[in-house]
Amino acid sequence: MSFSESKALIEEGDTVILYIGVSQIYALEVKPKITNKLGQPVDNVFQTRYGSLKVMNLIGVKFGSKVSLSKGWAHVLYPTPELWTVTLPHRTQILYTPDISMVVTQLEIGPGSVVCEAGTGSGSLSHALLRAIGPTGRLYTCDFHKERVALDEFTHHGFGQRVTVSHRDVYVEGLGVENEADAVFLDLPRPWEALPHAVSSIKASGGRICSFSPCIEQVSRACELMASIGLQEITTLECLAREFQVKYISLPVLSNRKEAPENLQKNVLEEDLLESHKKRKFEDKPLEKSDICEDNCQTRRTDTEIEIKQENPSSSAGQQQNNDFRFKTGVTQLKMPGHTGFLTFATVPPGLRKVTLFPKTLSEDVSVL
């Protein structure tokens, strides 16, 4: 019951999070016996690189405490949907916290909301939805694959009274809810085929729909149908994490021509001559000899040519050397890996006519992406 009810001490049957480091976070179930790979019951002893932990010794320990391992130590944390996302057993590919937070916000989910989820998967999003709707809300979640319908997991985590789990083909049977939901989430390979069922499950007062798709072709097909059946505020978002690297950068010091050093004035003059040369060439006019620089003119280095230097311990931020100003700043990477999928949101307006059939323009050539 540790997910749904806040408490201070660990009890038998709880799920706890063992935190050793950022890349070493584990979910443990506090019980005397577990089953090994051979299917045999053994004592519940968890092995880590810093030694073993007898899980039953955690009973009575306060959440957040530091516990000793045979060769080190770790912390036992209270389970949250965010920690469960990074420690859960994967039955499918899952949604992570950046996408989940956007879904909960854009669907306008709150305490008492009724939510339908098509595609339970590993339950990563389901736990976040259950926390958002609170004890007075209701989650209807379903999956096409029977082995992914994990009602026992929700019951063990204390959510059994607020979730309905079913095994169904959403394309044919729908979501099992009519005119009751405040929001619908679709994680399906062909979301456009389930959109009519999603609209029919929304309350007469209106609601929100979200479709998660990894491919832009799926997004295009879904958006086309959303617009044709009268959905409003159609928006597609992608959540990416941008990493900043803190480095020292050197930039040339800019000053007035009268006060500038002689070499800087020369560079400015050369730039003016080159600009005049480009302008005359563009206008197809002959270039005056006086406009040509006697030596090979080179402009000052541009912003793209500025060398990003690593931090030098012997120098401090803001130090000026060789007419350059050196300072510390954050630099982003040119490429941003981390694409998981596209989130398409739409609003079902109040009183929208319920859709049961596809428009003729979209009913043809509906292929599996």
Coordinates of N, CA and C in Angstrom, one line a residue, residues 137-220:
G137 N -11.1 9.7 -8.2 CA -11.1 9.5 -9.7 C -11.2 8.1 -10.1
R138 N -11.2 7.9 -11.4 CA -11.3 6.5 -11.9 C -10.5 6.4 -13.2
L139 N -9.7 5.3 -13.3 CA -8.9 5.0 -14.5 C -9.4 3.7 -15.1
Y140 N -9.7 3.8 -16.4 CA -10.1 2.6 -17.2 C -8.9 2.4 -18.2
T141 N -8.2 1.3 -18.0 CA -7.0 1.0 -18.8 C -7.2 -0.3 -19.4
C142 N -6.8 -0.5 -20.7 CA -6.9 -1.8 -21.4 C -5.7 -2.0 -22.3
D143 N -5.6 -3.2 -22.7 CA -4.5 -3.6 -23.6 C -4.9 -4.8 -24.4
F144 N -4.4 -4.8 -25.6 CA -4.7 -5.9 -26.6 C -4.1 -7.2 -26.1
H145 N -2.9 -7.2 -25.5 CA -2.2 -8.4 -25.1 C -2.5 -8.7 -23.6
K146 N -3.0 -9.9 -23.4 CA -3.5 -10.3 -22.1 C -2.4 -10.3 -21.1
E147 N -1.2 -10.6 -21.4 CA -0.1 -10.7 -20.5 C 0.3 -9.3 -19.9
R148 N -0.2 -8.3 -20.6 CA 0.2 -6.9 -20.1 C -0.9 -6.4 -19.2
V149 N -2.0 -7.1 -19.0 CA -3.1 -6.6 -18.2 C -2.7 -7.1 -16.7
A150 N -2.1 -6.2 -16.0 CA -1.5 -6.5 -14.7 C -2.4 -5.9 -13.6
L151 N -3.5 -6.4 -13.3 CA -4.4 -5.9 -12.2 C -3.7 -6.2 -10.9
D152 N -3.1 -7.3 -10.7 CA -2.4 -7.7 -9.4 C -1.4 -6.6 -9.1
E153 N -0.7 -6.1 -10.0 CA 0.3 -5.0 -9.7 C -0.3 -3.8 -9.2
F154 N -1.4 -3.3 -9.8 CA -2.1 -2.2 -9.3 C -2.7 -2.4 -7.9
T155 N -3.2 -3.6 -7.7 CA -3.8 -3.9 -6.4 C -2.7 -3.9 -5.3
H156 N -1.6 -4.5 -5.7 CA -0.5 -4.6 -4.7 C 0.0 -3.2 -4.3
H157 N -0.1 -2.2 -5.3 CA 0.4 -0.9 -5.0 C -0.7 0.0 -4.4
G158 N -1.8 -0.6 -4.1 CA -2.9 0.2 -3.4 C -3.8 0.9 -4.3
F159 N -3.8 0.6 -5.6 CA -4.7 1.3 -6.6 C -5.9 0.5 -7.0
G160 N -6.1 -0.7 -6.4 CA -7.2 -1.6 -6.9 C -8.6 -1.0 -6.9
Q161 N -8.8 -0.1 -6.0 CA -10.2 0.5 -5.8 C -10.5 1.6 -6.8
R162 N -9.4 2.1 -7.5 CA -9.7 3.2 -8.4 C -9.3 2.9 -9.9
V163 N -9.0 1.7 -10.2 CA -8.6 1.3 -11.6 C -9.4 0.1 -12.1
T164 N -9.8 0.2 -13.3 CA -10.5 -1.0 -14.0 C -9.6 -1.4 -15.1
V165 N -9.1 -2.6 -15.1 CA -8.2 -3.2 -16.1 C -8.9 -4.2 -16.9
S166 N -8.8 -4.1 -18.2 CA -9.5 -5.0 -19.1 C -8.6 -5.4 -20.3
H167 N -8.9 -6.6 -20.8 CA -8.2 -7.1 -22.0 C -9.2 -7.0 -23.2
R168 N -8.9 -6.1 -24.2 CA -9.8 -5.9 -25.3 C -9.1 -5.3 -26.5
D169 N -9.8 -5.5 -27.6 CA -9.4 -4.9 -28.9 C -10.1 -3.6 -29.1
V170 N -9.4 -2.5 -28.8 CA -10.0 -1.2 -28.8 C -10.6 -0.8 -30.2
Y171 N -9.9 -1.3 -31.2 CA -10.4 -0.9 -32.6 C -11.8 -1.5 -32.8
V172 N -12.1 -2.6 -32.2 CA -13.4 -3.3 -32.5 C -14.4 -3.0 -31.3
E173 N -13.9 -3.2 -30.1 CA -14.8 -3.2 -28.9 C -14.8 -1.8 -28.3
G174 N -14.0 -0.9 -28.6 CA -14.0 0.4 -28.0 C -13.3 0.4 -26.6
L175 N -13.5 1.4 -25.9 CA -12.8 1.6 -24.6 C -13.6 1.0 -23.4
G176 N -14.9 0.6 -23.7 CA -15.7 0.1 -22.6 C -16.4 1.2 -21.8
V177 N -16.3 2.4 -22.2 CA -16.9 3.6 -21.5 C -17.6 4.4 -22.5
E178 N -18.8 4.9 -22.1 CA -19.6 5.8 -22.9 C -20.0 7.0 -22.2
N179 N -19.7 8.2 -22.7 CA -20.1 9.5 -22.2 C -19.7 9.6 -20.7
E180 N -18.6 9.2 -20.3 CA -18.2 9.2 -18.9 C -16.8 9.8 -18.7
A181 N -15.9 9.8 -19.6 CA -14.5 10.2 -19.4 C -14.3 11.7 -19.6
D182 N -13.4 12.2 -18.8 CA -12.9 13.6 -18.9 C -11.7 13.6 -19.9
A183 N -11.0 12.6 -20.0 CA -9.8 12.5 -20.9 C -9.6 11.1 -21.4
V184 N -9.0 11.0 -22.6 CA -8.6 9.7 -23.2 C -7.2 9.8 -23.7
F185 N -6.4 8.7 -23.4 CA -5.1 8.6 -23.9 C -5.0 7.4 -24.8
L186 N -4.4 7.5 -26.0 CA -4.3 6.4 -26.9 C -2.8 6.2 -27.2
D187 N -2.4 5.0 -26.9 CA -1.0 4.5 -27.3 C -1.2 3.3 -28.2
L188 N -1.5 3.6 -29.4 CA -1.9 2.5 -30.4 C -1.1 2.7 -31.7
P189 N -0.9 1.6 -32.4 CA -0.2 1.8 -33.7 C -1.1 2.5 -34.8
R190 N -2.4 2.4 -34.7 CA -3.4 3.0 -35.6 C -4.4 3.8 -34.8
P191 N -4.0 5.0 -34.3 CA -4.9 5.7 -33.4 C -6.1 6.2 -34.1
W192 N -6.0 6.5 -35.4 CA -7.2 7.0 -36.1 C -8.3 6.0 -36.2
E193 N -8.1 4.8 -36.0 CA -9.1 3.8 -36.0 C -9.9 3.8 -34.7
A194 N -9.2 4.2 -33.6 CA -9.8 4.2 -32.3 C -10.4 5.6 -31.9
L195 N -10.2 6.6 -32.7 CA -10.6 8.0 -32.4 C -12.2 8.0 -32.3
P196 N -13.0 7.4 -33.1 CA -14.4 7.4 -32.9 C -14.8 6.9 -31.6
H197 N -14.2 5.8 -31.1 CA -14.5 5.2 -29.8 C -14.0 6.2 -28.7
A198 N -12.9 6.9 -28.9 CA -12.4 7.8 -27.9 C -13.4 9.0 -27.8
V199 N -13.9 9.5 -28.9 CA -14.9 10.6 -28.8 C -16.1 10.2 -28.1
S200 N -16.6 9.0 -28.4 CA -17.9 8.5 -27.8 C -17.7 8.3 -26.3
S201 N -16.5 8.1 -25.8 CA -16.3 7.9 -24.4 C -16.3 9.2 -23.6
I202 N -16.0 10.3 -24.3 CA -15.9 11.6 -23.6 C -17.3 12.1 -23.2
K203 N -17.4 12.8 -22.1 CA -18.6 13.3 -21.5 C -19.3 14.3 -22.5
A204 N -20.6 14.5 -22.4 CA -21.3 15.4 -23.2 C -20.8 16.9 -23.1
S205 N -20.2 17.1 -21.9 CA -19.7 18.5 -21.6 C -18.3 18.7 -22.3
G206 N -17.7 17.7 -22.9 CA -16.5 17.8 -23.6 C -15.3 17.3 -22.8
G207 N -14.2 17.2 -23.4 CA -13.0 16.7 -22.8 C -11.8 16.8 -23.7
R208 N -10.7 16.1 -23.3 CA -9.4 16.2 -24.0 C -9.0 14.7 -24.4
I209 N -8.3 14.7 -25.6 CA -7.8 13.4 -26.1 C -6.3 13.6 -26.4
C210 N -5.5 12.6 -26.1 CA -4.1 12.6 -26.5 C -3.8 11.3 -27.2
S211 N -3.0 11.4 -28.2 CA -2.5 10.2 -29.0 C -1.0 10.3 -29.0
F212 N -0.3 9.2 -28.6 CA 1.1 9.0 -28.6 C 1.5 8.2 -29.8
S213 N 2.4 8.7 -30.6 CA 2.8 8.0 -31.8 C 4.3 8.2 -32.0
P214 N 5.1 7.2 -32.3 CA 6.5 7.4 -32.6 C 6.8 7.9 -34.0
C215 N 5.9 7.8 -34.9 CA 6.2 8.2 -36.3 C 5.3 9.3 -36.7
I216 N 5.9 10.2 -37.5 CA 5.2 11.4 -38.0 C 4.1 11.1 -38.9
E217 N 4.2 9.9 -39.6 CA 3.1 9.5 -40.5 C 1.8 9.2 -39.7
Q218 N 2.0 8.6 -38.6 CA 0.9 8.3 -37.7 C 0.2 9.6 -37.2
V219 N 1.0 10.5 -36.9 CA 0.5 11.8 -36.4 C -0.3 12.5 -37.5
S220 N 0.2 12.5 -38.8 CA -0.5 13.1 -39.9 C -1.8 12.5 -40.1

